[in-house]
Coordinates of C-alpha atoms in Angstrom, one line a residue:
X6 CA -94.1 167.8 64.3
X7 CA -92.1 164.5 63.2
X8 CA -93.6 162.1 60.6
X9 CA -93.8 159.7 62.9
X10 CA -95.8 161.7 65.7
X11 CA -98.6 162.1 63.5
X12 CA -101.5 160.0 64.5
X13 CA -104.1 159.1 61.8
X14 CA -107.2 158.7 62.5
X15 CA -110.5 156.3 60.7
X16 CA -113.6 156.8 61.2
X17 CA -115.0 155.1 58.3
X18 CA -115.4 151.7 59.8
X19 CA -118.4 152.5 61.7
X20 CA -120.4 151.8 58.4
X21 CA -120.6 148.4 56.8
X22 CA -118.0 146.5 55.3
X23 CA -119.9 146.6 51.8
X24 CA -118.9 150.1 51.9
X25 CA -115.2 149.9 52.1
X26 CA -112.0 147.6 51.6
X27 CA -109.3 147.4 54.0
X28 CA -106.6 146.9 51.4
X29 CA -102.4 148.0 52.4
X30 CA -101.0 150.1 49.7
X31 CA -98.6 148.5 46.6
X32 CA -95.4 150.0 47.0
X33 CA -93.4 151.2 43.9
X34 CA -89.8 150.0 43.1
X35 CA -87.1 152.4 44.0
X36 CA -89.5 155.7 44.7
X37 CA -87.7 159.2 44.7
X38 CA -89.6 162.4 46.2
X39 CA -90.5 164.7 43.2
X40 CA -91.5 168.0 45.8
X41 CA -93.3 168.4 48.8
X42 CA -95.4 171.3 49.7
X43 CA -94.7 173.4 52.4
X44 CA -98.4 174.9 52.7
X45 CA -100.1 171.4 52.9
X46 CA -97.7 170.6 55.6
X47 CA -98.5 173.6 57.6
X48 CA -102.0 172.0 57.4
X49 CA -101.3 168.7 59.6
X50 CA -98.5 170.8 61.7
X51 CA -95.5 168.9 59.9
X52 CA -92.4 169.6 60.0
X53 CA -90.3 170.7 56.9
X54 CA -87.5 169.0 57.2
X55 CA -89.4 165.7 57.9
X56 CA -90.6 166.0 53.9
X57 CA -86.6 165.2 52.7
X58 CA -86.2 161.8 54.8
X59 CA -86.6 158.3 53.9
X60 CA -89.5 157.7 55.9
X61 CA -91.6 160.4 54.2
X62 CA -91.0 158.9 50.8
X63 CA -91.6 155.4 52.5
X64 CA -95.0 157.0 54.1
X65 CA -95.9 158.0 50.1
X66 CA -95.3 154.6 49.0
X67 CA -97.0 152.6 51.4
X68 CA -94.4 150.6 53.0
X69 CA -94.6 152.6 56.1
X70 CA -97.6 152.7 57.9
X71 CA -98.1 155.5 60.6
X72 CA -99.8 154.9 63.9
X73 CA -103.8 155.1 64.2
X74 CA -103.7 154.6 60.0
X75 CA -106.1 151.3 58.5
X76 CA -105.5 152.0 54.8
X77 CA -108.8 151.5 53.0
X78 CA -110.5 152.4 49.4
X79 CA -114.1 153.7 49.5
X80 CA -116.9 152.2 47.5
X81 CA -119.4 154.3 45.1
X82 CA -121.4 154.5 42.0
X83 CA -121.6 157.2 39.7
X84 CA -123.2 158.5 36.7
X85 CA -120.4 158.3 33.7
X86 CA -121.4 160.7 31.2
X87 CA -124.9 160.9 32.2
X88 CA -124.8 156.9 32.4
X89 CA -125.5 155.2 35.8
X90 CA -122.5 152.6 36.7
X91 CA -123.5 150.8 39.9
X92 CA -120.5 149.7 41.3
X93 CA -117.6 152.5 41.2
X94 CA -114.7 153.1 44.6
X95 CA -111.3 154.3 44.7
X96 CA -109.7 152.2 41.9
X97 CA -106.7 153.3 42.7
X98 CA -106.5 155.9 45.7
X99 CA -106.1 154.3 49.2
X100 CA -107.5 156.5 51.9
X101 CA -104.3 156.6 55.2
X102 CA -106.7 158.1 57.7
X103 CA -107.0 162.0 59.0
X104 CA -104.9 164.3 60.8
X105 CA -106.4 167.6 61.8
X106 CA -109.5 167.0 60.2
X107 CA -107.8 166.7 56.7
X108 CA -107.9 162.9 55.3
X109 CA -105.2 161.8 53.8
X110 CA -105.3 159.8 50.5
X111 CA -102.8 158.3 48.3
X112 CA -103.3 158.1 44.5
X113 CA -101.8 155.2 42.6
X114 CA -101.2 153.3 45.5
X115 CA -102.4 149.6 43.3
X116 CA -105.0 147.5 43.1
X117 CA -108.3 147.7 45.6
X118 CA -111.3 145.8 44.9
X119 CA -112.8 149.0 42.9
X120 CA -109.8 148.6 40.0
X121 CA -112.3 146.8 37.9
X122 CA -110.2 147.0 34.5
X123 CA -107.6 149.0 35.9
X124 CA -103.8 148.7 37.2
X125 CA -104.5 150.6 40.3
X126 CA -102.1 153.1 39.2
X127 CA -101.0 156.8 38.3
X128 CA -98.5 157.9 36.2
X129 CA -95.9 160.9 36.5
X130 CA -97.6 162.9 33.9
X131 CA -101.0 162.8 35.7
X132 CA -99.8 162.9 39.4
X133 CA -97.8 166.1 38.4
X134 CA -101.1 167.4 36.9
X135 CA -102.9 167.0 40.1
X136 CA -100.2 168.3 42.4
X137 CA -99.8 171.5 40.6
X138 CA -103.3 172.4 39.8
X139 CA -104.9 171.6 43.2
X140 CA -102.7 174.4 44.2
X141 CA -103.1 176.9 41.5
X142 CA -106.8 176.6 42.2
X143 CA -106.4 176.8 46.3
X144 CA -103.8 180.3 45.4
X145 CA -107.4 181.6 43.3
X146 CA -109.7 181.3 45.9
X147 CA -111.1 178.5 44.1
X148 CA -112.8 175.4 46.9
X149 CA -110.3 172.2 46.1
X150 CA -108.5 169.4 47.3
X151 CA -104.8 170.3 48.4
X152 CA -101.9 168.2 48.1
X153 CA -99.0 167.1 50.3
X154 CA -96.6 165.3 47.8
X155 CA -95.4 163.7 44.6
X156 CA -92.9 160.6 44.8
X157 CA -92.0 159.2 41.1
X158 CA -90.5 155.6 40.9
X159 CA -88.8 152.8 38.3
X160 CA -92.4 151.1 38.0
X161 CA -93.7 151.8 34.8
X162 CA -97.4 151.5 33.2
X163 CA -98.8 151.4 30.0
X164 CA -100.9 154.7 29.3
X165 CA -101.5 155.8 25.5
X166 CA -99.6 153.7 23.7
X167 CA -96.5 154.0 25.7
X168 CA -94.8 152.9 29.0
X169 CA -94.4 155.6 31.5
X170 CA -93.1 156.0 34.9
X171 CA -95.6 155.1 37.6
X172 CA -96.3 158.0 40.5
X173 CA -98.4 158.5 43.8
X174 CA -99.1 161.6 44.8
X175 CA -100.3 162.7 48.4
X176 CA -103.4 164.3 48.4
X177 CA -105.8 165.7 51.0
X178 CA -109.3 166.8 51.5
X179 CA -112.2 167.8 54.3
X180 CA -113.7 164.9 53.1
X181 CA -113.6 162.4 50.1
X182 CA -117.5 161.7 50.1
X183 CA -119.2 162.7 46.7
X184 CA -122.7 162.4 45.0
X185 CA -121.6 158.9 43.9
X186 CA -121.2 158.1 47.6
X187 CA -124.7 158.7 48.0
X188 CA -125.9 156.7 45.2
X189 CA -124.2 153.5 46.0
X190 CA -125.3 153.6 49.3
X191 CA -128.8 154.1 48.4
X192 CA -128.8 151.0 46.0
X193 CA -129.0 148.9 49.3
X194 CA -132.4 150.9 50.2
X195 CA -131.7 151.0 53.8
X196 CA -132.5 154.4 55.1
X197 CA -130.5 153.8 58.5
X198 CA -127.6 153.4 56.8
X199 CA -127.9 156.8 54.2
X200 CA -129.1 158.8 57.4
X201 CA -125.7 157.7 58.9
X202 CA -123.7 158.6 55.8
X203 CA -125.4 162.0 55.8
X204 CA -124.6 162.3 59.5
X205 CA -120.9 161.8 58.3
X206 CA -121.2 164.0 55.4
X207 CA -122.3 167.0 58.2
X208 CA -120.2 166.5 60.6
X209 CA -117.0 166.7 58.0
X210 CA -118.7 169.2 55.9
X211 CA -121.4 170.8 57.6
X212 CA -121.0 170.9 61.5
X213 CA -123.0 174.0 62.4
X214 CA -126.3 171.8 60.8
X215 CA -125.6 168.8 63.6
X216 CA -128.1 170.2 65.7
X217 CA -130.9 171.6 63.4
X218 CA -134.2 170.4 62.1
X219 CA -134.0 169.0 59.1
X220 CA -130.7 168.9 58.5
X221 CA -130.4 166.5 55.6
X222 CA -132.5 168.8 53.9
X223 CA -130.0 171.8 55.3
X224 CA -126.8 170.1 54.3
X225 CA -128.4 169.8 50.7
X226 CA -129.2 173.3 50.4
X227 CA -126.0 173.9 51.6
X228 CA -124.6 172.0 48.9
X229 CA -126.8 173.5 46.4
X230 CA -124.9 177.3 47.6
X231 CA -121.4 175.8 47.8
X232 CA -121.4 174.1 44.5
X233 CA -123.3 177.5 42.6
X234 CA -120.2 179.4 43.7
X235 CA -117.8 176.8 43.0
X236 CA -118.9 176.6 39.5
X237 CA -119.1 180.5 39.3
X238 CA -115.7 180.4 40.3
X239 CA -114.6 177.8 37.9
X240 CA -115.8 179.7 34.8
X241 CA -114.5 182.7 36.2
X242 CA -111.0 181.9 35.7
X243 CA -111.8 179.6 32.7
X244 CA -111.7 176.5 34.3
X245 CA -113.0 173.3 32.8
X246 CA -112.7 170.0 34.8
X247 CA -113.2 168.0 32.3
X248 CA -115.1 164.8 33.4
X249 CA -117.6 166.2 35.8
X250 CA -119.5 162.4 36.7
X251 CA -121.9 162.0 39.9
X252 CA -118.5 160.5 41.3
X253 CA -116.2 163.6 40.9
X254 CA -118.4 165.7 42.7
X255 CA -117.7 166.4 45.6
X256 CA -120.2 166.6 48.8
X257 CA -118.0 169.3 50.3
X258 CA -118.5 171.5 47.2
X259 CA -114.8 171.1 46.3
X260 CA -112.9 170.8 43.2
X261 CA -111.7 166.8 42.8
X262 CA -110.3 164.5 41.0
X263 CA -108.1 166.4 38.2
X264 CA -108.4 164.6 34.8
X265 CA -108.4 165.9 31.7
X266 CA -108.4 169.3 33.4
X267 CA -107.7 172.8 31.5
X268 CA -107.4 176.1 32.1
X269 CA -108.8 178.3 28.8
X270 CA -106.2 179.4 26.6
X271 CA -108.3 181.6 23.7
X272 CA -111.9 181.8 25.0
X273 CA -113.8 179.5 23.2
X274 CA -117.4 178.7 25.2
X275 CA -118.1 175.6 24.1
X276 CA -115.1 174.4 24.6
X277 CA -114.2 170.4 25.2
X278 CA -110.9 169.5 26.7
X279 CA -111.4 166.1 27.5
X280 CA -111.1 164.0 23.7
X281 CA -113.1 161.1 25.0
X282 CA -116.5 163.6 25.0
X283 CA -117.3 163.5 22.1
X284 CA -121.0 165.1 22.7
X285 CA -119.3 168.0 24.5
X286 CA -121.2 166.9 28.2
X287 CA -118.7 168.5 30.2
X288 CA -117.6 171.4 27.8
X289 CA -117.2 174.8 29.3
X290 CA -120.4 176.6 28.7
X291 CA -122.4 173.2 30.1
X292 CA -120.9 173.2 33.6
X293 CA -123.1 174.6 35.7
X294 CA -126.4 172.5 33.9
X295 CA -124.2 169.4 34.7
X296 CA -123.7 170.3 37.8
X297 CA -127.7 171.2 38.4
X298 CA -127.9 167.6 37.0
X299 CA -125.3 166.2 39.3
X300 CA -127.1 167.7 42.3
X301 CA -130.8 166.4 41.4
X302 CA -129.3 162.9 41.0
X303 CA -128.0 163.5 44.7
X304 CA -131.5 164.7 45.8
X305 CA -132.7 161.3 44.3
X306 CA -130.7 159.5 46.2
X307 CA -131.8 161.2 49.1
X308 CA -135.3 160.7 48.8
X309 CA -135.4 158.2 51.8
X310 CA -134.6 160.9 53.9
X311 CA -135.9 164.1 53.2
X312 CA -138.6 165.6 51.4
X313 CA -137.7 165.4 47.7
X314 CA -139.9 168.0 46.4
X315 CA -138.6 170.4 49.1
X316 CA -135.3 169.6 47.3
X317 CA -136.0 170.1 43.9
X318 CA -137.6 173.1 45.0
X319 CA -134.4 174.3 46.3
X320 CA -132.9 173.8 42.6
X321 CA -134.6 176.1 41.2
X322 CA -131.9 178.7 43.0
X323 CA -129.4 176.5 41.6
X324 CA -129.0 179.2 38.4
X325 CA -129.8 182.5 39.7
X326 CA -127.0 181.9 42.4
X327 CA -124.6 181.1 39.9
X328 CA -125.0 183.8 37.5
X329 CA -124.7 186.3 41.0
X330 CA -121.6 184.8 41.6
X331 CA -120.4 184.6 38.3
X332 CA -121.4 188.1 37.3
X333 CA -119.7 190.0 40.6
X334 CA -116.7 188.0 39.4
X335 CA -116.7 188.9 36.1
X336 CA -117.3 192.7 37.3
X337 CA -114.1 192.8 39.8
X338 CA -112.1 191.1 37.0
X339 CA -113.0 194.7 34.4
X340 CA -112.7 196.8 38.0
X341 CA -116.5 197.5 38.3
X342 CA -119.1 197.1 40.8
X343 CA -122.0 194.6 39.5
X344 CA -124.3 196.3 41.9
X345 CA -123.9 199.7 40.3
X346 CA -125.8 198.2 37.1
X347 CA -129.3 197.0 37.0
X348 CA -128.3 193.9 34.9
X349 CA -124.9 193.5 36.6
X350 CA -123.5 194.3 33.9
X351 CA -124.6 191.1 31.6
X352 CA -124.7 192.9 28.6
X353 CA -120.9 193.8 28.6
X354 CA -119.8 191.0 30.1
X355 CA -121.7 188.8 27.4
X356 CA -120.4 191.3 24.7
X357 CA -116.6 190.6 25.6
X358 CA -116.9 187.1 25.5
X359 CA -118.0 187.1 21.9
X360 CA -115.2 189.7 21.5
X361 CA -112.9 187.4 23.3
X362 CA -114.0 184.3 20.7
X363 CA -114.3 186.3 17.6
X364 CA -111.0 187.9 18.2
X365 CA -108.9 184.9 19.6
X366 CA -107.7 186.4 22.3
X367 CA -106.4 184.5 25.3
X368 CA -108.5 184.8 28.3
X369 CA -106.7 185.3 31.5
X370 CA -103.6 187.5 29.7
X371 CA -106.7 189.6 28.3
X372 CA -107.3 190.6 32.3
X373 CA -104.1 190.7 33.2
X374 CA -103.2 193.3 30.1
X375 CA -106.7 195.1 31.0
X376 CA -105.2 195.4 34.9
X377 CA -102.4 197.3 33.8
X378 CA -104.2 199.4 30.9
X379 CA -103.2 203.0 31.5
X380 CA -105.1 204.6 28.7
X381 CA -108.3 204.0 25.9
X382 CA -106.0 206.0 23.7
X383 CA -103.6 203.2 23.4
X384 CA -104.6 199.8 23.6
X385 CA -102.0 197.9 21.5
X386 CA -101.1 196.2 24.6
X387 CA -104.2 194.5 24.1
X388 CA -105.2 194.4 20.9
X389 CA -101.7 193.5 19.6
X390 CA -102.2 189.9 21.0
X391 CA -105.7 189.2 19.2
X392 CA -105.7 187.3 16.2
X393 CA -108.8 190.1 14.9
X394 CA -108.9 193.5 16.7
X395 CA -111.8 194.6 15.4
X396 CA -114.5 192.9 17.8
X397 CA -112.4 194.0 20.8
X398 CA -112.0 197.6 19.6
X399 CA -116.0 197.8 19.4
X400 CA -116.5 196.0 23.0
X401 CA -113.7 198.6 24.4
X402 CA -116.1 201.9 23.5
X403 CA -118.5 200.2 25.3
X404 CA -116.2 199.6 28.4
X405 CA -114.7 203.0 28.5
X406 CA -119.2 203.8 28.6
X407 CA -119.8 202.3 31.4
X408 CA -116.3 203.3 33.4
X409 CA -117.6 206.9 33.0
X410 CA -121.0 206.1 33.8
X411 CA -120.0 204.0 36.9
X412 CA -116.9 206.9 37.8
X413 CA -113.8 204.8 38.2
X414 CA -110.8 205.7 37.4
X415 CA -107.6 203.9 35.7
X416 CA -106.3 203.6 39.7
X417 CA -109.7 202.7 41.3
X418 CA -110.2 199.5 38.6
X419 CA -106.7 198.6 39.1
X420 CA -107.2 198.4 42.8
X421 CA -110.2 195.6 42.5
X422 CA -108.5 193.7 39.6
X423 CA -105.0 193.6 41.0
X424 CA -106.9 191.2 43.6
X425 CA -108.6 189.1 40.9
X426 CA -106.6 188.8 37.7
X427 CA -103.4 186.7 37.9
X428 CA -100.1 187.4 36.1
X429 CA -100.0 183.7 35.8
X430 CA -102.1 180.7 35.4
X431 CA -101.1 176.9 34.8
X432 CA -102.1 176.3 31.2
X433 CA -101.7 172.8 30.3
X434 CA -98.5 173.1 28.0
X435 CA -96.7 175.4 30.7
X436 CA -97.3 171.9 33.2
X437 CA -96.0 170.1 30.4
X438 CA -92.9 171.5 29.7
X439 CA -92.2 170.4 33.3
X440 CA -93.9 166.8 32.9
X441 CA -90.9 166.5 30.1
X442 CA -88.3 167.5 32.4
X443 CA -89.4 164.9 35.0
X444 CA -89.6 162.1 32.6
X445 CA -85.9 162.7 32.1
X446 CA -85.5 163.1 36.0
X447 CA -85.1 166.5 36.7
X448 CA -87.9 167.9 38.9
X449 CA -86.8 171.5 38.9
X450 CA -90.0 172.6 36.4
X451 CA -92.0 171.2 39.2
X452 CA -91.2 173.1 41.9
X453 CA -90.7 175.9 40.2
X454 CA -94.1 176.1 39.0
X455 CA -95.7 174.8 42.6
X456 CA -94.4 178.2 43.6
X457 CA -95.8 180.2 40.9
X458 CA -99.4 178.4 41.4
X459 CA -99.4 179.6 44.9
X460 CA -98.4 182.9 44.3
X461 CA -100.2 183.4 40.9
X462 CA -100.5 187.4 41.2
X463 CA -96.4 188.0 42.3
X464 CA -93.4 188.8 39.6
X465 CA -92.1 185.6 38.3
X466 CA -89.1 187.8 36.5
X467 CA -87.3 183.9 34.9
X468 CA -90.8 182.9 33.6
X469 CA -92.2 186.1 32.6
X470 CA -93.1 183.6 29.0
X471 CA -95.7 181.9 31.1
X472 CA -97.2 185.4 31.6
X473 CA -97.6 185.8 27.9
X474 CA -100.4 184.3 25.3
X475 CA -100.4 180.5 24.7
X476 CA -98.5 180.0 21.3
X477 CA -101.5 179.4 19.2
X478 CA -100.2 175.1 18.0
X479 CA -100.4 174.3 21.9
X480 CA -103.5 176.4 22.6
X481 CA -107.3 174.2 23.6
X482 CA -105.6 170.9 22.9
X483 CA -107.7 168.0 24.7
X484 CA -106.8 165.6 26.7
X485 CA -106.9 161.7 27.9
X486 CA -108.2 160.4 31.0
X487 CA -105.3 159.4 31.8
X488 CA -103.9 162.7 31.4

């Protein structure tokens, strides 16, 4: 389909103009396309070759507006680091409208009414950041927000003591609505009006609950299971999002909003990689309790509406979900069956990660070496990529155990973790190396590496490095906001 076939649709305006701001985008001066993504256009049916034109870039920037599109920026509140802020919104994301159910949204498209302090815009460094990771996550199985495209510009900002290059980047989602939605609209106490956002929310999100009892109760639940797995899945892989507030969390139980996002390099559990938290709120280990936090704020909000005690009731399954998740996760990543253990196998799972820490090892080339192990007799694949051997040599007697007691085989593990464990994963200074690159114009690192996030598990043979440990002065550094 052509660029200018596509037909956007709104459906935000039927709620209140308090809710919203019809604002047109701020285009940048002279913007150049970075790299479009050939999956997210299979998504809204578009045509390849309509990503390289003028007009696309245009589309990006603003200065074209397609037919059935009322750019707009959504209101919300939030809890910032455990803080209630009542008045929140898209600060500097401007929502074009959806096509085949996938809404469209621009980030660092200038000032809306919700900029408070704020230019209104991105910059290259973090737009890259998003693009690539939103598909690195999608290529894992993890629930996220994809994104279309990247356009970089001559309109610079000041971020972190420095000018840099200003970017949009094309993102899209099942829906934008998050906790924080919820708790702005309930500030106005008008139960109509948060019946008719949860309404929205299900018919985005949650269609087969439109015609059930209770659904606001359902979709809750529903949320409750989506965002037990997500979480799972996020400290799976090592994930840390970094800034986890009421209004980056998603109602559709979807990774958004990539900040001050890492991947692990050396496990470490209570890991921070967001400098600005200090108290370590959204630190690796505390992710799913913030995220049981997140969600009884929402079932506050809700209160209007449903029966809150049947909702915190439902929390209580918040954990034990979770740690199901997490633990058949953690068993296909060492090639065993959770369900072959009483425990799930908890103890040696908890044993490796204290290996893991004590012996600095990094996390996701420790399962990607353990894939391809081909004997206990000779682990120096391994073990020759720890700081300290000793803890891991201890936790491997009592892997090799449990193989033999659960009968696998060498070939039978590698055929469950071959599926699970990645030969590559975006670590933050692999993204940087081409975040460099593009400050100097050359966008060749980024679509190199959009290929290798959405085919994480194939042979990259020109960047087998990336496949190899973090170098140890570039491993667990934190990050800005603005990163």
């Amino acid at each position: 389909m052509k660029l200018n076939e596509l037909k956007l649709e709104v459906d935000y305006f039927e709620f209140d103009e308090k809710y919203y701001h019809k604002v047109n985008p701020t285009p940048l001066k002279n913007p150049k396309l970075v790299s479009f993504n050939p999956l997210a256009c299979d998504l809204i049916n578009l045509d390849y070759s309509e990503c390289e034109t003028q007009s696309f870039v245009d589309f990006i920037n603003g200065s074209k507006i397609l037919e059935g599109s009322t750019p707009f920026a959504m209101a919300y509140a939030g809890h910032q680091f455990g803080y209630f802020v009542p008045q929140l919104g898209d600060g500097r994301a401007i929502n074009l409208g959806a096509v085949n159910k996938w809404h469209l949204q621009t980030k660092g498209s200038g000032l809306t009414r919700y900029s408070r302090s704020g230019d209104g815009r991105a910059v290259l460094r973090s737009s890259i950041r998003e693009y690539l990771m939103s598909e690195a996550m999608f290529a894992l199985g993890i629930p996220t927000t994809r994104a279309l495209a990247i356009i970089d510009s001559d309109s610079f900002a000041h971020r972190d003591w420095e000018e840099e290059s200003c970017s949009i980047v094309l993102r899209m989602s099942p829906s934008w609505i998050r906790v924080g939605t919820f708790e702005f609209f309930a500030r106005f106490k008008d139960k109509e009006t948060i019946a008719q956002l949860a309404d929205y929310v299900i018919k985005q999100s949650y269609p087969h609950l439109e015609d059930e009892q209770n659904r606001y109760e359902k979709m809750f639940y529903s949320l409750v299971d989506k965002s037990a797995e997500l979480l799972a899945l996020w400290q799976t892989y090592g994930f840390q999002h970094g800034v986890m507030n009421t209004d980056n969390f998603s109602m559709a139980g979807l990774t958004i909003d990539y900040g001050p996002y890492a991947f692990m390099d050396y496990f470490e559990k209570n890991a921070i990689c967001n400098h600005t938290d200090a108290e370590g709120r959204y630190s690796y280990n505390n992710q799913p309790y913030v995220a049981r936090w997140n969600l009884l704020v929402l079932a506050d909000a809700l209160k209007t509406i449903c029966d809150e005690d049947k909702l915190k009731l439902y929390m209580k399954t918040f954990l034990p979900q979770h740690e199901k998740v997490y633990l058949d996760m953690m068993n296909k990543r060492l090639g065993l069956d959770a369900s072959k253990s009483g425990n799930g196998n908890l103890n040696l799972i908890l044993e490796l990660l204290g290996s893991l820490e004590s012996s600095k090892m990094d996390y996701n080339v420790f399962f990607y070496r353990l894939t391809n192990l081909k004997s206990f007799d000779d682990l120096s694949s391994i073990l020759d990529i720890a700081v300290f051997q000793e803890p891991l040599k201890n936790w491997f007697e009592s892997y090799e155990k449990v193989c033999h007691e659960q009968k696998t085989t060498f070939e039978t593990r590698f055929e469950v973790m071959k599926k699970v464990n990645p030969k590559y994963i975006l670590k933050n200074y692999i993204i940087q190396e081409a975040i460099e690159k593009a400050h100097e114009g050359d966008y060749s690192a980024v679509n190199d590496l959009l290929k290798i996030a959405q085919n994480p598990f194939d042979e990259h043979p020109s960047f087998e490095r990336y496949a190899h440990p973090t170098p140890m002065k570039f491993a667990n550094i934190q990050l800005s906001c603005s990163s």
